[in-house]
Short mmCIF file of C-alpha atoms in Angstrom, two decimals:
data_model
loop_
_atom_site.label_atom_id
_atom_site.label_comp_id
_atom_site.label_asym_id
_atom_site.label_seq_id
_atom_site.Cartn_x
_atom_site.Cartn_y
_atom_site.Cartn_z
CA MET A 1 12.62 21.15 -28.04
CA SER A 2 10.19 19.08 -30.06
CA GLY A 3 7.32 17.03 -28.66
CA PRO A 4 8.80 13.51 -28.88
CA SER A 5 12.16 14.68 -27.54
CA ARG A 6 10.48 16.45 -24.64
CA GLN A 7 8.55 13.29 -23.81
CA ARG A 8 11.74 11.19 -23.84
CA ASN A 9 13.27 13.62 -21.34
CA TYR A 10 10.15 13.71 -19.13
CA TYR A 11 10.93 14.57 -15.54
CA GLU A 12 8.77 16.22 -12.97
CA ALA A 13 9.28 16.84 -9.27
CA PRO A 14 6.61 16.50 -6.58
CA HIS A 15 5.68 19.34 -4.27
CA LEU A 16 8.56 20.76 -2.24
CA PHE A 17 6.82 19.60 0.96
CA TRP A 18 7.82 16.00 0.20
CA PHE A 19 11.50 16.97 -0.17
CA PHE A 20 11.46 18.14 3.45
CA ILE A 21 9.18 15.72 5.24
CA ILE A 22 10.34 12.36 3.84
CA PRO A 23 14.13 12.86 4.10
CA PHE A 24 13.56 14.31 7.60
CA GLY A 25 11.56 11.25 8.63
CA LEU A 26 14.06 8.79 7.17
CA THR A 27 16.94 10.62 8.84
CA LEU A 28 15.13 10.71 12.17
CA LEU A 29 14.39 6.99 11.85
CA ALA A 30 18.06 6.22 11.10
CA VAL A 31 19.27 8.32 14.04
CA THR A 32 16.66 6.70 16.28
CA VAL A 33 18.04 3.28 15.36
CA TYR A 34 21.77 3.95 15.31
CA LYS A 35 22.36 6.84 17.74
CA PRO A 36 19.25 7.83 19.74
CA ASP A 37 21.20 10.11 22.07
CA ALA A 38 22.14 12.29 19.06
CA ILE A 39 18.51 13.35 18.48
CA PRO A 40 18.44 17.11 19.14
CA ASP A 41 16.32 18.47 21.99
CA ILE A 42 14.99 21.19 19.68
CA LEU A 43 12.51 18.58 18.38
CA GLY A 44 10.78 18.70 21.76
CA PRO A 45 8.37 15.85 22.46
CA LEU A 46 9.31 14.22 19.16
CA ALA A 47 12.92 13.94 20.39
CA THR A 48 11.80 12.39 23.67
CA PHE A 49 9.50 9.94 21.90
CA SER A 50 12.14 9.01 19.31
CA ARG A 51 14.76 8.38 22.00
CA HIS A 52 12.27 6.22 23.88
CA LEU A 53 11.62 4.17 20.74
CA GLY A 54 15.35 3.92 20.03
CA TYR A 55 16.19 2.62 23.50
CA GLU A 56 13.09 0.68 24.51
CA HIS A 57 11.97 -0.71 21.12
CA HIS A 58 15.26 -0.93 19.27
CA ALA A 59 14.49 -4.17 17.39
CA MET A 60 11.16 -2.84 16.13
CA MET A 61 12.76 0.43 14.99
CA HIS A 62 15.58 -1.44 13.28
CA ILE A 63 13.02 -3.52 11.36
CA ALA A 64 11.14 -0.32 10.45
CA TRP A 65 14.39 1.25 9.16
CA ILE A 66 15.29 -1.78 7.05
CA ALA A 67 11.73 -2.03 5.71
CA SER A 68 11.77 1.68 4.79
CA VAL A 69 15.04 1.42 2.90
CA LEU A 70 13.90 -1.74 1.10
CA ALA A 71 10.56 -0.15 0.20
CA HIS A 72 12.26 2.94 -1.24
CA PHE A 73 14.70 0.75 -3.16
CA ALA A 74 11.86 -1.37 -4.57
CA GLU A 75 9.89 1.75 -5.53
CA SER A 76 12.94 3.13 -7.31
CA LEU A 77 13.28 -0.09 -9.31
CA VAL A 78 9.61 0.14 -10.32
CA ALA A 79 10.26 3.73 -11.46
CA VAL A 80 13.26 2.60 -13.54
CA ASN A 81 11.19 -0.15 -15.12
CA LYS A 82 8.47 2.36 -16.02
CA CYS A 83 11.10 4.69 -17.52
CA TRP A 84 12.50 1.89 -19.66
CA ARG A 85 9.03 0.84 -20.84
CA SER A 86 8.27 4.49 -21.64
CA ASN A 87 11.52 4.82 -23.60
CA LEU A 88 12.82 7.72 -21.49
CA THR A 89 16.43 8.85 -21.81
CA SER A 90 19.09 7.59 -19.41
CA GLY A 91 19.30 11.07 -17.88
CA ALA A 92 15.58 11.19 -17.18
CA THR A 93 15.66 7.60 -15.89
CA PHE A 94 18.47 8.47 -13.46
CA LYS A 95 16.52 11.48 -12.16
CA TRP A 96 13.43 9.34 -11.60
CA TRP A 97 15.48 6.60 -9.92
CA LEU A 98 17.21 9.00 -7.52
CA GLN A 99 14.09 11.00 -6.73
CA THR A 100 12.01 7.88 -6.14
CA PHE A 101 14.71 6.31 -3.96
CA ILE A 102 14.74 9.44 -1.78
CA LEU A 103 11.03 10.30 -1.76
CA GLY A 104 9.26 7.01 -2.43
CA PHE A 105 5.56 7.09 -3.27
CA PRO A 106 5.11 10.80 -4.17
CA SER A 107 7.62 10.37 -6.98
CA LEU A 108 6.49 6.88 -7.95
CA GLN A 109 2.89 8.04 -8.33
CA MET A 110 3.99 10.73 -10.77
CA ILE A 111 6.02 8.46 -13.05
CA LEU A 112 3.34 5.76 -13.02
CA ARG A 113 0.79 8.31 -14.26
CA PHE A 114 3.03 9.26 -17.19
CA ARG A 115 1.93 8.05 -20.61
CA PRO A 116 4.40 8.34 -23.50
CA ASP A 117 1.56 9.27 -25.86
CA GLY A 118 1.04 12.49 -23.89
CA HIS A 119 -2.09 11.49 -21.99
CA LYS A 120 -1.96 11.13 -18.24
CA LYS A 121 -3.67 8.18 -16.61
CA ARG A 122 -7.01 8.95 -15.05
CA GLU A 123 -7.13 8.71 -11.28
#
């Protein structure tokens, strides 16, 4: 694949750690809000604490859940905008959208550093 074509198909995944920790946290938050008694005991003190938050601070946890979903959605829109401005293919744009919606900032940081001219932004 040639250089310009490779750049138009640019996609990169963050460290595997993020694919475990962020979906786990979002799932735990959703279960805490919608069905706290379904949190498995295998999580130990985290299960006890999550159930407590789900029952005793339900409104706060519901706000946290909504804010998390909205933040991930907004981050995914920023990623799509960056893909369009970078002239990436629709396939690459879809991958960035989905990954950023699921993972949030680890993915967004990566696409925002991308430069179509081949140079990454300095940190």
